[in-house]
Coordinates of N, CA and C in Angstrom, one line a residue:
X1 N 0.8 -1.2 0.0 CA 0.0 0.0 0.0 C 0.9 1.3 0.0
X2 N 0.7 2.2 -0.9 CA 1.0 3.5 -0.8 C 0.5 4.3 0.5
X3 N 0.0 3.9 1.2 CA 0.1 4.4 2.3 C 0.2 4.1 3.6
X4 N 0.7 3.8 3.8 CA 1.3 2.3 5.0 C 2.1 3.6 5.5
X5 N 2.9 4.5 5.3 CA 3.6 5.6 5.9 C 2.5 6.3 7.0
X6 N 1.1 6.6 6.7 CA 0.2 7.7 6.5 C 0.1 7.7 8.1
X7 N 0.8 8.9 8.8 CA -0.1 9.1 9.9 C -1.6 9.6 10.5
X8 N -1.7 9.7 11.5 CA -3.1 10.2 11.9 C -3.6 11.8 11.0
X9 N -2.5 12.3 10.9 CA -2.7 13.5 10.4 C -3.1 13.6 9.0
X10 N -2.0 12.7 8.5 CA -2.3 12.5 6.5 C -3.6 12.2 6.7
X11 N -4.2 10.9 7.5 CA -5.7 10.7 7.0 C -6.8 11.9 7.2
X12 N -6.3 12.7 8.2 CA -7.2 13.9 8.7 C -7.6 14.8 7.6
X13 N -6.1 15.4 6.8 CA -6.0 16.1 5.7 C -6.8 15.2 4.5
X14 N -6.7 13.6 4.2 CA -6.9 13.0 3.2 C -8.6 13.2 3.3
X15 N -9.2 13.3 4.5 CA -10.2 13.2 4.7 C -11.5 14.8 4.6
X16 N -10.1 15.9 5.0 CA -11.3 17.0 4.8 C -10.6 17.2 3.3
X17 N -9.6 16.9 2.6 CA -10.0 17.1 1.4 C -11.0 16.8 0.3
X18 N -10.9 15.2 0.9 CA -11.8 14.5 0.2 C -13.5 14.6 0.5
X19 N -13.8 15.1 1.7 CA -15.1 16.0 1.9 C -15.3 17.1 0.9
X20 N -13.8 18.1 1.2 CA -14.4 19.2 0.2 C -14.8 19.2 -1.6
X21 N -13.9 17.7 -1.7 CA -13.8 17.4 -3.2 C -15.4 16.9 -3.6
X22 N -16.5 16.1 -2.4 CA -17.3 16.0 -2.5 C -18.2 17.2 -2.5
X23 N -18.2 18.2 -1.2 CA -19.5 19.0 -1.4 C -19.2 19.7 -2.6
X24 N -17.9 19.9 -3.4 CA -18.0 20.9 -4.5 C -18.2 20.4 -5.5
X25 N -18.8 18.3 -5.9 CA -19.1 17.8 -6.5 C -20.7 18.2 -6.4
X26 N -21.4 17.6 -5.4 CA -22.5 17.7 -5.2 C -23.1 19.4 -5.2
X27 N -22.1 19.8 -5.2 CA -22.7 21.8 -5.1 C -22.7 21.8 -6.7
X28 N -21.8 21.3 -7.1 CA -22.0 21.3 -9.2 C -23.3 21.2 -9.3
X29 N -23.8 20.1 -9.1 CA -25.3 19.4 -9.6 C -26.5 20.3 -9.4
X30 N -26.3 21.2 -8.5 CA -28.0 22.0 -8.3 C -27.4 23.4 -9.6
X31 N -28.9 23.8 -9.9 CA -28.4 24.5 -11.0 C -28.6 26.3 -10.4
X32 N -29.2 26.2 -9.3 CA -29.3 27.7 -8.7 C -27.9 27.9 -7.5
X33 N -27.8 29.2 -7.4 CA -26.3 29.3 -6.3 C -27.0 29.0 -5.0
X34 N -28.4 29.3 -4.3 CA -29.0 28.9 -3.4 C -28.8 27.3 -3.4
X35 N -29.2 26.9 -4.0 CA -29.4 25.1 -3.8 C -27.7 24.5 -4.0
X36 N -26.3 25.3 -4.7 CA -25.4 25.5 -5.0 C -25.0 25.0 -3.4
X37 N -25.1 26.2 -2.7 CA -24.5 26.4 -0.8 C -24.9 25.6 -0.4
X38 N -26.5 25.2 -0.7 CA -27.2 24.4 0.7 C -26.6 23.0 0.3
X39 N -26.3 22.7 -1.0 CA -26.1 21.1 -1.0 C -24.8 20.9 -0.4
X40 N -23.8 22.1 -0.8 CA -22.4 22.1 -0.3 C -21.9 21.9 1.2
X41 N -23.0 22.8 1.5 CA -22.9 23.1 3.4 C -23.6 21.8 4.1
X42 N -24.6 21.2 3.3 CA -25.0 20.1 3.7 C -24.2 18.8 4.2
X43 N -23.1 18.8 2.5 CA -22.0 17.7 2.9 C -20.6 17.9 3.7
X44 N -20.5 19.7 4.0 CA -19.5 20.0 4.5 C -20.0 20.1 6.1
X45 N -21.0 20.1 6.6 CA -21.6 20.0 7.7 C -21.9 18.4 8.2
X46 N -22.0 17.5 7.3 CA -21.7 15.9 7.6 C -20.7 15.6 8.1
X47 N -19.7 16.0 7.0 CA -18.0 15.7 6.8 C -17.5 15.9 8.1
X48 N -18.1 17.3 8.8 CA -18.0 17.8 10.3 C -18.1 16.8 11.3
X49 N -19.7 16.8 11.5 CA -20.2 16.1 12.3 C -19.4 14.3 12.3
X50 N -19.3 13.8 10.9 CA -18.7 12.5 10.9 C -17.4 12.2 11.7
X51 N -16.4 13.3 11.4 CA -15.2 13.5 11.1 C -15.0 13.2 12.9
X52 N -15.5 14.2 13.6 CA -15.4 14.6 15.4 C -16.0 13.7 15.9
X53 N -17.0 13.3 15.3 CA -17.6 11.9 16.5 C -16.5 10.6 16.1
X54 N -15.9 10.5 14.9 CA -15.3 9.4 14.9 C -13.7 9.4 14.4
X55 N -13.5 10.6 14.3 CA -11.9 10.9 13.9 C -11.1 11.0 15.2
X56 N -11.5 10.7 16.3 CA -10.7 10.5 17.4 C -10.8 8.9 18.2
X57 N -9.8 8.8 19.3 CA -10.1 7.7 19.7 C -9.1 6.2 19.0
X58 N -9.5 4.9 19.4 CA -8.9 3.8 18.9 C -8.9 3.8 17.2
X59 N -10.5 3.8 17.3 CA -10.8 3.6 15.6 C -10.7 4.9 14.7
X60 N -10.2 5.8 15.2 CA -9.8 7.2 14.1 C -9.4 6.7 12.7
X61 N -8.2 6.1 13.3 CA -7.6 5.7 11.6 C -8.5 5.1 10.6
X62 N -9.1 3.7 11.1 CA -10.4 3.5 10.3 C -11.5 4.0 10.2
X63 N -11.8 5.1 10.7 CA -12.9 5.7 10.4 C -12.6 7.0 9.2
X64 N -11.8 7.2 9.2 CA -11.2 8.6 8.3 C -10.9 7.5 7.3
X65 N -10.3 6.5 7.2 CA -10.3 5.9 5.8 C -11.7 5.4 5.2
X66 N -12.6 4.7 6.0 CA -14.1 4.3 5.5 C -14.4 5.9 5.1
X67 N -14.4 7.0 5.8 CA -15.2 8.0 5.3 C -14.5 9.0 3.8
X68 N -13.1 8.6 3.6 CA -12.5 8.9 2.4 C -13.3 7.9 1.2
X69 N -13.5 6.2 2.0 CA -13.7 5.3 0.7 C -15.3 5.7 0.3
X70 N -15.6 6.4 1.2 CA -17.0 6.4 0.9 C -17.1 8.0 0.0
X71 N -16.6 8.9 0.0 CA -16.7 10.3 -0.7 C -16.2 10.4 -1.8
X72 N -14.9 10.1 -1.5 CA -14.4 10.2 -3.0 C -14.1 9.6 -4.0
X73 N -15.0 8.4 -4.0 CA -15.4 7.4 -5.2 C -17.1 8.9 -5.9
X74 N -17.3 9.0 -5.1 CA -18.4 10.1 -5.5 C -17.6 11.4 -6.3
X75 N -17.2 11.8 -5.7 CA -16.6 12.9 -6.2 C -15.6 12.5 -7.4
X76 N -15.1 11.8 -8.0 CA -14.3 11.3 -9.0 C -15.7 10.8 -10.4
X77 N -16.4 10.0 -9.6 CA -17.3 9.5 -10.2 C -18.5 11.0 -11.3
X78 N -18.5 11.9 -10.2 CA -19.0 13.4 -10.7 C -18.3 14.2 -11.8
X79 N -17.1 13.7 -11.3 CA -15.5 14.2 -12.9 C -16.0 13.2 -14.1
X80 N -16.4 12.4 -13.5 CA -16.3 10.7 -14.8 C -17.2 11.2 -16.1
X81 N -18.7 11.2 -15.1 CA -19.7 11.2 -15.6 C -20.3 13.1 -15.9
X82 N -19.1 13.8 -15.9 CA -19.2 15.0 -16.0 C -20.1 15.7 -17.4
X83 N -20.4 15.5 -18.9 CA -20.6 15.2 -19.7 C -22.1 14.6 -19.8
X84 N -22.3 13.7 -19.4 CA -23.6 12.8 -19.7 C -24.5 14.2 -18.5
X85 N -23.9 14.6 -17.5 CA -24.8 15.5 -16.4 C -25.2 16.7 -17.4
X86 N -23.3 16.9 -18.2 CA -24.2 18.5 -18.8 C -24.8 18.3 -19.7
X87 N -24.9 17.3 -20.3 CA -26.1 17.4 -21.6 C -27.7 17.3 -20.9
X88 N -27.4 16.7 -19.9 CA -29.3 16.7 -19.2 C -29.5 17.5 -18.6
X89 N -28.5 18.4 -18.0 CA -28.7 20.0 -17.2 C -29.3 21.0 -18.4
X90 N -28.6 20.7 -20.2 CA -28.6 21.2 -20.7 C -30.6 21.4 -21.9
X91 N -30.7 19.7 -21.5 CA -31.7 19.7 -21.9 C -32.9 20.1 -20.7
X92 N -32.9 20.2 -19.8 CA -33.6 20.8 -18.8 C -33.7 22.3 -18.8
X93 N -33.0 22.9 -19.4 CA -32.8 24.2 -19.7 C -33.6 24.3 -20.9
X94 N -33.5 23.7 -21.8 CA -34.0 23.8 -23.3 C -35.6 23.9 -22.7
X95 N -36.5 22.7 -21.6 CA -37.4 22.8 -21.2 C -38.1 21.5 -21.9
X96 N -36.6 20.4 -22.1 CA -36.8 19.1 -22.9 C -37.0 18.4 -21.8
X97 N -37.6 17.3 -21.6 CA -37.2 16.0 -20.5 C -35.9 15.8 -20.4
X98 N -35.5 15.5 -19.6 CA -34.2 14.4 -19.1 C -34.2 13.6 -19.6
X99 N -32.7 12.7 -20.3 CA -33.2 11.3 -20.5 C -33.2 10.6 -19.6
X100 N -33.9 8.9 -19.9 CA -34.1 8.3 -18.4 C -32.6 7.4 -18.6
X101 N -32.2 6.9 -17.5 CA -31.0 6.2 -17.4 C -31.4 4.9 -18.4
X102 N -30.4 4.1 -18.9 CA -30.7 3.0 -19.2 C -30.0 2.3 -18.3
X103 N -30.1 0.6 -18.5 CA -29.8 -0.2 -17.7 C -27.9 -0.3 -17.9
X104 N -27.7 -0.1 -19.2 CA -26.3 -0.2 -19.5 C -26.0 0.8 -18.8
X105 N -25.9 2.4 -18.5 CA -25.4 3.0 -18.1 C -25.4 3.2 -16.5
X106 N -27.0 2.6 -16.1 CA -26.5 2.1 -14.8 C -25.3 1.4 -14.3
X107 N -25.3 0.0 -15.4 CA -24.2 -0.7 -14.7 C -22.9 0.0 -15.4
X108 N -22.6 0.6 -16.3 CA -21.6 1.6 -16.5 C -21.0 2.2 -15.2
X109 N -21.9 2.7 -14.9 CA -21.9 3.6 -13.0 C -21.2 2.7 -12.1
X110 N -21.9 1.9 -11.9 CA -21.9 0.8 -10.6 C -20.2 0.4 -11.0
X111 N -20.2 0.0 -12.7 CA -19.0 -0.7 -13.1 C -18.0 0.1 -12.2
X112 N -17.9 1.5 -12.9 CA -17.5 2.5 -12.7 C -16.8 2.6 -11.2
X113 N -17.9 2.6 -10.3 CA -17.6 3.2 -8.9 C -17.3 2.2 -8.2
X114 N -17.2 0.8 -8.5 CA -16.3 -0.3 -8.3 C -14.7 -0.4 -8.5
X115 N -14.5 0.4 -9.4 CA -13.4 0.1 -10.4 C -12.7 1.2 -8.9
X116 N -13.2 2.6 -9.2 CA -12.7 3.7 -7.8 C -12.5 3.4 -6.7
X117 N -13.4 2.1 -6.3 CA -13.6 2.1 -4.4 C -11.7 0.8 -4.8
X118 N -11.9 -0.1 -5.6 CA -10.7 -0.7 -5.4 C -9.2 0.3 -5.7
X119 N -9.2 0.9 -6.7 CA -7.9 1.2 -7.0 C -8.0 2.6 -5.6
X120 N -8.5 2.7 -5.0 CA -8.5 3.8 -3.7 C -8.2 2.6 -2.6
X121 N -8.6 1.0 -2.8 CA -8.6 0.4 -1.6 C -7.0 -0.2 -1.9
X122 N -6.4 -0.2 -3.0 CA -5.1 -0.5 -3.5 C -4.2 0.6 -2.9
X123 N -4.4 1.6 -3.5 CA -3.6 2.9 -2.6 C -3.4 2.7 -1.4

């Protein structure tokens, strides 16, 4: 593992990065600056609450890694699929329907955010 060095600190840092990489994922997706903050402040106010009830203590180290594997397969995943979002933000603007997901690009996704949670569990 590339990180077998990592003290309590790297995972701290690895962890509110990887919070902020999420709420600025999830703040992308709303299309107003209102809904913009609240989604942001939402995940940066979890990231909090997560981080202090369980970033201390025996289990710190594994809890700051479960809560990295859990965020920033999302937020990578929001880089991925960046493209397929703007054309249905785009068509929602036009005042077209959305398209609906198909089943292939579900498992595209799933494929997808499989492929992230291991090469992050390899790291």
């Amino acid at each position: 593992m590339l990180t077998e060095h990592f003290t309590l600190t790297h995972w701290w840092i690895a962890a509110i990065v990887s919070g902020v990489a999420l709420a600025a994922a999830v703040g992308s997706l709303a299309s107003k600056t209102r809904g913009k903050l609240i989604a942001a402040a939402t995940v940066l106010l979890a990231t909090g609450i997560y981080t202090a009830l369980r970033g201390s203590g025996d289990g710190a180290r594994q809890a700051l890694q479960l809560f990295i594997l859990g965020t920033l397969p999302l937020a990578i995943l929001r880089l991925a699929f960046a493209g397929w979002l703007r054309r249905q933000r785009a068509l929602k603007q036009a005042g077209q329907p959305m398209e609906e997901l198909t089943g292939r690009q579900i498992a595209i996704f799933f494929a997808a955010f499989v492929a992230v949670v291991i090469c992050i569990v390899i790291i």
